[in-house]
PDB file of C-alpha atoms in Angstrom:
ATOM      1  CA  MET A   1     -44.336 -27.300  -2.362  1.00 36.00           C
ATOM      2  CA  GLU A   2     -47.581 -25.994  -4.045  1.00 38.00           C
ATOM      3  CA  PRO A   3     -49.880 -29.146  -5.934  1.00 38.00           C
ATOM      4  CA  THR A   4     -50.246 -28.344  -9.375  1.00 37.00           C
ATOM      5  CA  ASP A   5     -53.067 -28.890 -11.243  1.00 39.00           C
ATOM      6  CA  LYS A   6     -51.435 -29.587 -15.041  1.00 37.00           C
ATOM      7  CA  GLY A   7     -53.773 -28.218 -17.997  1.00 35.00           C
ATOM      8  CA  GLY A   8     -55.988 -26.160 -16.257  1.00 36.00           C
ATOM      9  CA  PRO A   9     -59.534 -28.628 -16.161  1.00 40.00           C
ATOM     10  CA  ALA A  10     -62.311 -28.042 -17.997  1.00 47.00           C
ATOM     11  CA  MET A  11     -65.083 -25.722 -16.640  1.00 48.00           C
ATOM     12  CA  THR A  12     -67.733 -29.009 -16.265  1.00 51.00           C
ATOM     13  CA  ARG A  13     -65.109 -31.354 -14.778  1.00 55.00           C
ATOM     14  CA  TRP A  14     -64.609 -28.246 -12.248  1.00 54.00           C
ATOM     15  CA  VAL A  15     -69.218 -27.960 -11.884  1.00 56.00           C
ATOM     16  CA  ALA A  16     -68.772 -31.682 -11.272  1.00 57.00           C
ATOM     17  CA  VAL A  17     -66.540 -32.238  -8.585  1.00 58.00           C
ATOM     18  CA  TRP A  18     -68.523 -29.683  -7.246  1.00 58.00           C
ATOM     19  CA  CYS A  19     -71.802 -31.412  -7.466  1.00 59.00           C
ATOM     20  CA  ALA A  20     -69.494 -33.693  -5.642  1.00 56.00           C
ATOM     21  CA  LEU A  21     -68.941 -31.552  -2.418  1.00 55.00           C
ATOM     22  CA  TRP A  22     -72.643 -31.127  -3.032  1.00 54.00           C
ATOM     23  CA  CYS A  23     -74.332 -33.502  -2.889  1.00 52.00           C
ATOM     24  CA  GLY A  24     -72.540 -34.748   1.268  1.00 45.00           C
ATOM     25  CA  GLY A  25     -69.635 -37.040   0.742  1.00 51.00           C
ATOM     26  CA  THR A  26     -67.302 -34.169   1.601  1.00 54.00           C
ATOM     27  CA  ALA A  27     -63.667 -34.860   2.911  1.00 53.00           C
ATOM     28  CA  TRP A  28     -64.231 -32.950   6.058  1.00 55.00           C
ATOM     29  CA  ALA A  29     -65.830 -34.228   9.345  1.00 53.00           C
ATOM     30  CA  ALA A  30     -68.865 -30.836   9.139  1.00 57.00           C
ATOM     31  CA  PRO A  31     -72.618 -32.223   7.562  1.00 57.00           C
ATOM     32  CA  VAL A  32     -73.282 -30.218   4.754  1.00 64.00           C
ATOM     33  CA  ALA A  33     -77.171 -29.367   4.815  1.00 68.00           C
ATOM     34  CA  ARG A  34     -77.721 -30.986   1.778  1.00 79.00           C
ATOM     35  CA  GLN A  35     -81.690 -28.876   0.994  1.00 87.00           C
ATOM     36  CA  TYR A  36     -81.195 -26.086  -0.754  1.00 89.00           C
ATOM     37  CA  SER A  37     -80.576 -23.907  -3.514  1.00 93.00           C
ATOM     38  CA  ALA A  38     -78.201 -21.502  -5.316  1.00 91.00           C
ATOM     39  CA  ASP A  39     -76.700 -19.409  -7.873  1.00 93.00           C
ATOM     40  CA  MET A  40     -72.792 -20.912  -8.964  1.00 89.00           C
ATOM     41  CA  VAL A  41     -70.979 -19.469 -10.461  1.00 88.00           C
ATOM     42  CA  VAL A  42     -68.403 -20.054 -12.789  1.00 85.00           C
ATOM     43  CA  GLU A  43     -64.924 -18.404 -14.202  1.00 86.00           C
ATOM     44  CA  SER A  44     -62.418 -20.218 -16.392  1.00 80.00           C
ATOM     45  CA  GLU A  45     -60.222 -19.142 -18.228  1.00 75.00           C
ATOM     46  CA  GLY A  46     -61.853 -16.279 -19.177  1.00 78.00           C
ATOM     47  CA  HIS A  47     -65.156 -17.139 -19.343  1.00 77.00           C
ATOM     48  CA  ALA A  48     -67.852 -16.824 -17.248  1.00 80.00           C
ATOM     49  CA  MET A  49     -71.233 -17.775 -16.382  1.00 81.00           C
ATOM     50  CA  THR A  50     -74.270 -18.716 -13.757  1.00 86.00           C
ATOM     51  CA  MET A  51     -76.451 -21.229 -13.317  1.00 88.00           C
ATOM     52  CA  ARG A  52     -79.096 -21.835 -11.160  1.00 92.00           C
ATOM     53  CA  THR A  53     -78.740 -25.052  -9.028  1.00 91.00           C
ATOM     54  CA  TYR A  54     -81.368 -26.898  -7.015  1.00 93.00           C
ATOM     55  CA  MET A  55     -80.502 -30.192  -3.650  1.00 89.00           C
ATOM     56  CA  ASP A  56     -81.402 -31.832  -1.985  1.00 90.00           C
ATOM     57  CA  GLU A  57     -81.123 -34.989  -0.571  1.00 85.00           C
ATOM     58  CA  GLY A  58     -78.643 -36.308  -2.727  1.00 81.00           C
ATOM     59  CA  LYS A  59     -80.673 -34.985  -5.476  1.00 88.00           C
ATOM     60  CA  ALA A  60     -79.066 -32.098  -8.046  1.00 89.00           C
ATOM     61  CA  ARG A  61     -79.944 -30.260 -11.200  1.00 92.00           C
ATOM     62  CA  SER A  62     -78.299 -27.766 -12.146  1.00 90.00           C
ATOM     63  CA  GLU A  63     -80.737 -24.882 -14.880  1.00 92.00           C
ATOM     64  CA  MET A  64     -77.792 -23.319 -17.691  1.00 85.00           C
ATOM     65  CA  GLU A  65     -78.814 -19.753 -19.916  1.00 78.00           C
ATOM     66  CA  MET A  66     -76.262 -18.519 -23.165  1.00 67.00           C
ATOM     67  CA  PRO A  67     -77.462 -14.871 -23.305  1.00 57.00           C
ATOM     68  CA  GLY A  68     -79.643 -15.028 -27.854  1.00 52.00           C
ATOM     69  CA  LEU A  69     -77.229 -13.962 -30.182  1.00 49.00           C
ATOM     70  CA  PRO A  70     -76.051 -10.434 -31.549  1.00 49.00           C
ATOM     71  CA  GLY A  71     -79.919  -8.982 -32.638  1.00 50.00           C
ATOM     72  CA  GLN A  72     -82.062 -11.704 -31.391  1.00 50.00           C
ATOM     73  CA  PRO A  73     -82.006 -10.958 -27.354  1.00 46.00           C
ATOM     74  CA  ALA A  74     -84.785 -12.229 -26.635  1.00 45.00           C
ATOM     75  CA  ALA A  75     -83.143 -15.872 -27.308  1.00 49.00           C
ATOM     76  CA  SER A  76     -81.223 -18.104 -24.838  1.00 57.00           C
ATOM     77  CA  LEU A  77     -79.879 -21.460 -25.135  1.00 72.00           C
ATOM     78  CA  ARG A  78     -81.318 -22.697 -22.343  1.00 81.00           C
ATOM     79  CA  MET A  79     -79.639 -26.412 -21.164  1.00 86.00           C
ATOM     80  CA  VAL A  80     -80.853 -27.859 -17.464  1.00 91.00           C
ATOM     81  CA  THR A  81     -79.368 -30.747 -15.466  1.00 90.00           C
ATOM     82  CA  ILE A  82     -80.941 -33.049 -13.619  1.00 92.00           C
ATOM     83  CA  VAL A  83     -78.619 -35.755 -10.941  1.00 88.00           C
ATOM     84  CA  ARG A  84     -80.775 -38.975  -9.533  1.00 88.00           C
ATOM     85  CA  PRO A  85     -78.694 -41.138  -7.982  1.00 82.00           C
ATOM     86  CA  ASP A  86     -81.055 -42.661  -6.094  1.00 86.00           C
ATOM     87  CA  LEU A  87     -81.818 -44.030 -10.012  1.00 90.00           C
ATOM     88  CA  GLN A  88     -78.601 -43.868 -11.031  1.00 87.00           C
ATOM     89  CA  LYS A  89     -79.014 -41.489 -13.749  1.00 90.00           C
ATOM     90  CA  MET A  90     -78.731 -37.909 -15.521  1.00 89.00           C
ATOM     91  CA  TYR A  91     -80.969 -36.351 -17.066  1.00 92.00           C
ATOM     92  CA  ILE A  92     -79.936 -33.136 -19.892  1.00 90.00           C
ATOM     93  CA  LEU A  93     -82.969 -31.276 -20.021  1.00 92.00           C
ATOM     94  CA  TYR A  94     -82.604 -29.086 -23.116  1.00 88.00           C
ATOM     95  CA  PRO A  95     -85.835 -26.761 -22.825  1.00 87.00           C
ATOM     96  CA  ASP A  96     -86.393 -24.813 -26.030  1.00 81.00           C
ATOM     97  CA  SER A  97     -86.998 -27.854 -28.368  1.00 82.00           C
ATOM     98  CA  ARG A  98     -88.259 -30.363 -25.295  1.00 88.00           C
ATOM     99  CA  VAL A  99     -85.760 -33.347 -25.387  1.00 89.00           C
ATOM    100  CA  TYR A 100     -83.996 -35.057 -23.077  1.00 92.00           C
ATOM    101  CA  GLU A 101     -81.140 -37.403 -22.496  1.00 91.00           C
ATOM    102  CA  GLU A 102     -80.158 -39.412 -20.770  1.00 92.00           C
ATOM    103  CA  LYS A 103     -76.828 -41.726 -18.957  1.00 88.00           C
ATOM    104  CA  PRO A 104     -76.209 -43.462 -16.570  1.00 86.00           C
ATOM    105  CA  PHE A 105     -75.118 -42.060 -13.783  1.00 74.00           C
ATOM    106  CA  GLU A 106     -72.710 -44.673 -13.114  1.00 60.00           C
ATOM    107  CA  ALA A 107     -69.998 -43.400 -16.085  1.00 40.00           C
ATOM    108  CA  ARG A 108     -69.402 -40.786 -14.417  1.00 44.00           C
ATOM    109  CA  ASP A 109     -68.822 -42.001 -10.246  1.00 48.00           C
ATOM    110  CA  ALA A 110     -64.946 -41.724 -10.858  1.00 42.00           C
ATOM    111  CA  GLN A 111     -65.221 -38.412 -11.789  1.00 45.00           C
ATOM    112  CA  LEU A 112     -67.889 -36.643  -9.204  1.00 45.00           C
ATOM    113  CA  SER A 113     -66.690 -38.719  -6.342  1.00 48.00           C
ATOM    114  CA  ALA A 114     -63.299 -37.747  -6.867  1.00 46.00           C
ATOM    115  CA  ALA A 115     -62.418 -34.997  -3.210  1.00 47.00           C
ATOM    116  CA  SER A 116     -64.448 -37.834  -1.336  1.00 49.00           C
ATOM    117  CA  ALA A 117     -63.330 -41.095  -2.876  1.00 50.00           C
ATOM    118  CA  PRO A 118     -60.919 -43.520  -0.887  1.00 50.00           C
ATOM    119  CA  GLY A 119     -56.706 -42.173  -1.799  1.00 54.00           C
ATOM    120  CA  ALA A 120     -58.590 -38.623  -1.677  1.00 63.00           C
ATOM    121  CA  ALA A 121     -56.069 -35.791   0.467  1.00 76.00           C
ATOM    122  CA  THR A 122     -57.294 -33.370   2.406  1.00 79.00           C
ATOM    123  CA  GLU A 123     -55.796 -30.440   4.326  1.00 87.00           C
ATOM    124  CA  ASP A 124     -57.410 -27.826   6.420  1.00 89.00           C
ATOM    125  CA  LEU A 125     -55.560 -25.322   5.983  1.00 92.00           C
ATOM    126  CA  GLY A 126     -57.828 -23.791   9.103  1.00 93.00           C
ATOM    127  CA  ALA A 127     -60.310 -20.378   9.873  1.00 94.00           C
ATOM    128  CA  GLU A 128     -60.879 -17.678   7.235  1.00 95.00           C
ATOM    129  CA  THR A 129     -63.615 -15.988   5.112  1.00 94.00           C
ATOM    130  CA  ALA A 130     -65.213 -16.457   1.375  1.00 92.00           C
ATOM    131  CA  GLU A 131     -67.287 -14.134   0.053  1.00 86.00           C
ATOM    132  CA  GLY A 132     -68.035 -12.909   2.884  1.00 88.00           C
ATOM    133  CA  ILE A 133     -68.695 -15.389   4.937  1.00 91.00           C
ATOM    134  CA  ALA A 134     -67.119 -17.956   8.092  1.00 94.00           C
ATOM    135  CA  CYS A 135     -65.163 -20.549   6.229  1.00 93.00           C
ATOM    136  CA  THR A 136     -63.048 -23.224   6.834  1.00 92.00           C
ATOM    137  CA  LYS A 137     -60.072 -23.680   3.657  1.00 94.00           C
ATOM    138  CA  HIS A 138     -59.332 -27.207   2.301  1.00 90.00           C
ATOM    139  CA  ARG A 139     -56.769 -27.863   0.197  1.00 90.00           C
ATOM    140  CA  VAL A 140     -58.411 -31.344  -2.019  1.00 82.00           C
ATOM    141  CA  THR A 141     -55.978 -33.806  -3.401  1.00 79.00           C
ATOM    142  CA  TYR A 142     -56.477 -36.693  -5.838  1.00 65.00           C
ATOM    143  CA  ALA A 143     -55.500 -37.954  -8.774  1.00 64.00           C
ATOM    144  CA  GLY A 144     -53.443 -35.468  -9.469  1.00 71.00           C
ATOM    145  CA  GLN A 145     -55.326 -32.738  -9.508  1.00 73.00           C
ATOM    146  CA  SER A 146     -55.471 -29.694  -6.856  1.00 82.00           C
ATOM    147  CA  MET A 147     -57.505 -27.316  -5.616  1.00 85.00           C
ATOM    148  CA  TRP A 148     -58.429 -25.225  -2.370  1.00 90.00           C
ATOM    149  CA  VAL A 149     -62.625 -25.785  -1.117  1.00 89.00           C
ATOM    150  CA  TRP A 150     -63.809 -23.193   1.456  1.00 92.00           C
ATOM    151  CA  ALA A 151     -66.640 -24.655   3.138  1.00 88.00           C
ATOM    152  CA  SER A 152     -68.869 -22.931   5.619  1.00 89.00           C
ATOM    153  CA  GLN A 153     -68.607 -23.487   9.543  1.00 89.00           C
ATOM    154  CA  ALA A 154     -72.050 -22.483   9.245  1.00 87.00           C
ATOM    155  CA  ASP A 155     -74.193 -25.278   6.993  1.00 83.00           C
ATOM    156  CA  GLY A 156     -70.969 -27.109   5.925  1.00 83.00           C
ATOM    157  CA  ILE A 157     -71.759 -26.094   2.261  1.00 84.00           C
ATOM    158  CA  PRO A 158     -68.662 -25.317   0.123  1.00 85.00           C
ATOM    159  CA  VAL A 159     -69.032 -22.150  -0.673  1.00 89.00           C
ATOM    160  CA  LYS A 160     -65.908 -21.246  -2.854  1.00 92.00           C
ATOM    161  CA  MET A 161     -63.852 -23.555  -5.641  1.00 89.00           C
ATOM    162  CA  GLN A 162     -60.178 -22.765  -6.556  1.00 90.00           C
ATOM    163  CA  SER A 163     -57.776 -24.101  -9.027  1.00 85.00           C
ATOM    164  CA  VAL A 164     -54.278 -24.123  -7.684  1.00 84.00           C
ATOM    165  CA  ASP A 165     -53.631 -22.304 -10.633  1.00 83.00           C
ATOM    166  CA  GLY A 166     -56.404 -19.681  -9.877  1.00 83.00           C
ATOM    167  CA  ARG A 167     -57.919 -20.330 -14.110  1.00 84.00           C
ATOM    168  CA  THR A 168     -61.102 -21.881 -12.417  1.00 85.00           C
ATOM    169  CA  VAL A 169     -62.770 -19.721  -9.744  1.00 90.00           C
ATOM    170  CA  ILE A 170     -66.393 -21.261  -8.691  1.00 89.00           C
ATOM    171  CA  ARG A 171     -68.035 -19.550  -6.164  1.00 91.00           C
ATOM    172  CA  LEU A 172     -72.405 -20.072  -5.082  1.00 90.00           C
ATOM    173  CA  THR A 173     -74.201 -17.056  -3.899  1.00 89.00           C
ATOM    174  CA  ASN A 174     -77.546 -16.931  -2.489  1.00 90.00           C
ATOM    175  CA  VAL A 175     -77.980 -19.203  -1.021  1.00 88.00           C
ATOM    176  CA  ARG A 176     -81.306 -20.489  -0.134  1.00 90.00           C
ATOM    177  CA  LEU A 177     -82.177 -23.757   3.094  1.00 90.00           C
ATOM    178  CA  GLY A 178     -85.357 -25.196   2.957  1.00 92.00           C
ATOM    179  CA  PRO A 179     -86.869 -28.447   0.976  1.00 95.00           C
ATOM    180  CA  GLN A 180     -87.248 -28.355  -2.549  1.00 96.00           C
ATOM    181  CA  PRO A 181     -90.030 -29.117  -5.091  1.00 96.00           C
ATOM    182  CA  ALA A 182     -90.007 -32.527  -5.925  1.00 96.00           C
ATOM    183  CA  SER A 183     -91.290 -32.008  -9.814  1.00 96.00           C
ATOM    184  CA  LEU A 184     -88.093 -30.136 -10.364  1.00 97.00           C
ATOM    185  CA  PHE A 185     -85.774 -33.598  -9.944  1.00 96.00           C
ATOM    186  CA  GLU A 186     -88.319 -35.513 -13.068  1.00 96.00           C
ATOM    187  CA  ILE A 187     -88.242 -34.827 -16.487  1.00 96.00           C
ATOM    188  CA  PRO A 188     -91.595 -32.419 -17.615  1.00 94.00           C
ATOM    189  CA  ALA A 189     -94.449 -34.032 -19.769  1.00 95.00           C
ATOM    190  CA  GLY A 190     -94.527 -33.640 -23.071  1.00 94.00           C
ATOM    191  CA  TYR A 191     -90.614 -34.249 -23.755  1.00 93.00           C
ATOM    192  CA  GLN A 192     -89.372 -36.652 -25.527  1.00 91.00           C
ATOM    193  CA  GLN A 193     -86.046 -39.155 -25.478  1.00 91.00           C
ATOM    194  CA  GLY A 194     -83.699 -38.563 -27.880  1.00 82.00           C
ATOM    195  CA  THR A 195     -79.533 -36.799 -28.247  1.00 74.00           C
ATOM    196  CA  ALA A 196     -77.209 -34.033 -27.318  1.00 66.00           C
ATOM    197  CA  ALA A 197     -76.955 -33.842 -31.402  1.00 62.00           C
ATOM    198  CA  ALA A 198     -80.939 -33.176 -31.626  1.00 60.00           C
ATOM    199  CA  GLY A 199     -81.676 -31.566 -29.187  1.00 56.00           C
ATOM    200  CA  MET A 200     -79.343 -29.019 -29.837  1.00 60.00           C
ATOM    201  CA  SER A 201     -80.231 -28.918 -33.050  1.00 60.00           C
ATOM    202  CA  ALA A 202     -83.950 -28.685 -32.779  1.00 55.00           C
ATOM    203  CA  MET A 203     -83.441 -25.164 -30.061  1.00 56.00           C
ATOM    204  CA  LEU A 204     -80.527 -23.502 -32.210  1.00 57.00           C
ATOM    205  CA  THR A 205     -82.488 -24.335 -35.488  1.00 55.00           C
ATOM    206  CA  GLY A 206     -84.531 -20.930 -33.765  1.00 51.00           C
ATOM    207  CA  LEU A 207     -81.290 -18.613 -33.314  1.00 51.00           C
ATOM    208  CA  ILE A 208     -79.835 -19.753 -36.459  1.00 48.00           C
ATOM    209  CA  PRO A 209     -80.819 -19.293 -39.843  1.00 47.00           C
ATOM    210  CA  ASP A 210     -81.008 -21.985 -42.457  1.00 47.00           C
ATOM    211  CA  ALA A 211     -80.536 -24.053 -39.805  1.00 45.00           C
ATOM    212  CA  GLY A 212     -83.948 -26.397 -40.434  1.00 44.00           C
ATOM    213  CA  SER A 213     -85.006 -27.373 -43.154  1.00 44.00           C
ATOM    214  CA  PRO A 214     -88.388 -26.685 -45.575  1.00 44.00           C
ATOM    215  CA  GLY A 215     -90.019 -29.598 -44.083  1.00 44.00           C
ATOM    216  CA  GLY A 216     -89.547 -28.160 -40.643  1.00 43.00           C
ATOM    217  CA  ALA A 217     -87.548 -31.329 -39.777  1.00 42.00           C
ATOM    218  CA  PRO A 218     -84.217 -29.507 -37.205  1.00 43.00           C
ATOM    219  CA  GLN A 219     -80.494 -29.898 -39.498  1.00 46.00           C
ATOM    220  CA  ALA A 220     -76.804 -29.547 -38.116  1.00 46.00           C
ATOM    221  CA  PRO A 221     -76.520 -25.998 -37.960  1.00 48.00           C
ATOM    222  CA  ASP A 222     -73.566 -24.518 -38.816  1.00 52.00           C
ATOM    223  CA  LEU A 223     -72.267 -23.083 -35.467  1.00 51.00           C
ATOM    224  CA  ASP A 224     -69.870 -20.768 -37.169  1.00 56.00           C
ATOM    225  CA  GLN A 225     -72.874 -18.022 -37.189  1.00 50.00           C
ATOM    226  CA  LEU A 226     -72.720 -18.202 -33.114  1.00 49.00           C
ATOM    227  CA  PRO A 227     -70.360 -16.187 -31.374  1.00 48.00           C
ATOM    228  CA  PRO A 228     -67.352 -17.692 -30.618  1.00 56.00           C
ATOM    229  CA  GLU A 229     -67.261 -18.088 -27.480  1.00 52.00           C
ATOM    230  CA  ILE A 230     -70.949 -19.892 -27.533  1.00 53.00           C
ATOM    231  CA  ALA A 231     -69.709 -21.527 -30.495  1.00 56.00           C
ATOM    232  CA  GLU A 232     -66.644 -23.548 -28.310  1.00 60.00           C
ATOM    233  CA  GLN A 233     -69.967 -24.057 -26.115  1.00 55.00           C
ATOM    234  CA  MET A 234     -71.753 -26.126 -28.005  1.00 53.00           C
ATOM    235  CA  ARG A 235     -68.738 -27.562 -30.054  1.00 57.00           C
ATOM    236  CA  LYS A 236     -67.396 -29.342 -26.338  1.00 55.00           C
ATOM    237  CA  LEU A 237     -71.206 -30.635 -26.059  1.00 52.00           C
ATOM    238  CA  MET A 238     -72.108 -32.189 -29.311  1.00 50.00           C
ATOM    239  CA  ASN A 239     -68.934 -33.531 -28.998  1.00 51.00           C
ATOM    240  CA  ARG A 240     -68.449 -32.183 -32.624  1.00 46.00           C
TER     241      ARG A 240
END
């Protein structure tokens, strides 16, 4: 009997599991390259998103950019996530507003370590080519959730992951092995600590008419003025 993926996990949840595989604590024996950059292409329930990712000895950085509004092609929504297991912290940066949010890394441990935690069941399904790369296919099941994972036979990097119902697919492309600049995993100078709502409200001020107050301070933006797919992602990120 094939495993089931109850309810189709959200895109962000599958990305979190993927990050666990990147951190080197994989559920299979092959060692994983710990220093590289790549593009991550995520397709979930009709939505597609490409993120630039960087890995260096457990530290992780992902850069997401959503397209601008109709009539404002130069404008875009940018967000950067930095995971620092060595500091037990995670940072979410909003470059357009120069605001960052800090979260404890422990709060995500149960999710991020799903693929390697005790009790995770892993089945080796043999050799298979994915994205033109010779891989070993695995089935990983944890806490009632299952996924297919294709790991490169050369370096152990998971080049593709798919929920068993096919609703979510993550692919890794343009992989470049080697050390990454240390500055990628630090908060840049000039950023102020704040909340997700503050960061995105300031970021959206220039994209949504009348989103700011006359004095220049950002107000809660009217997300209904955004395209539906962007508004949906913003509501999830801002818990609205």
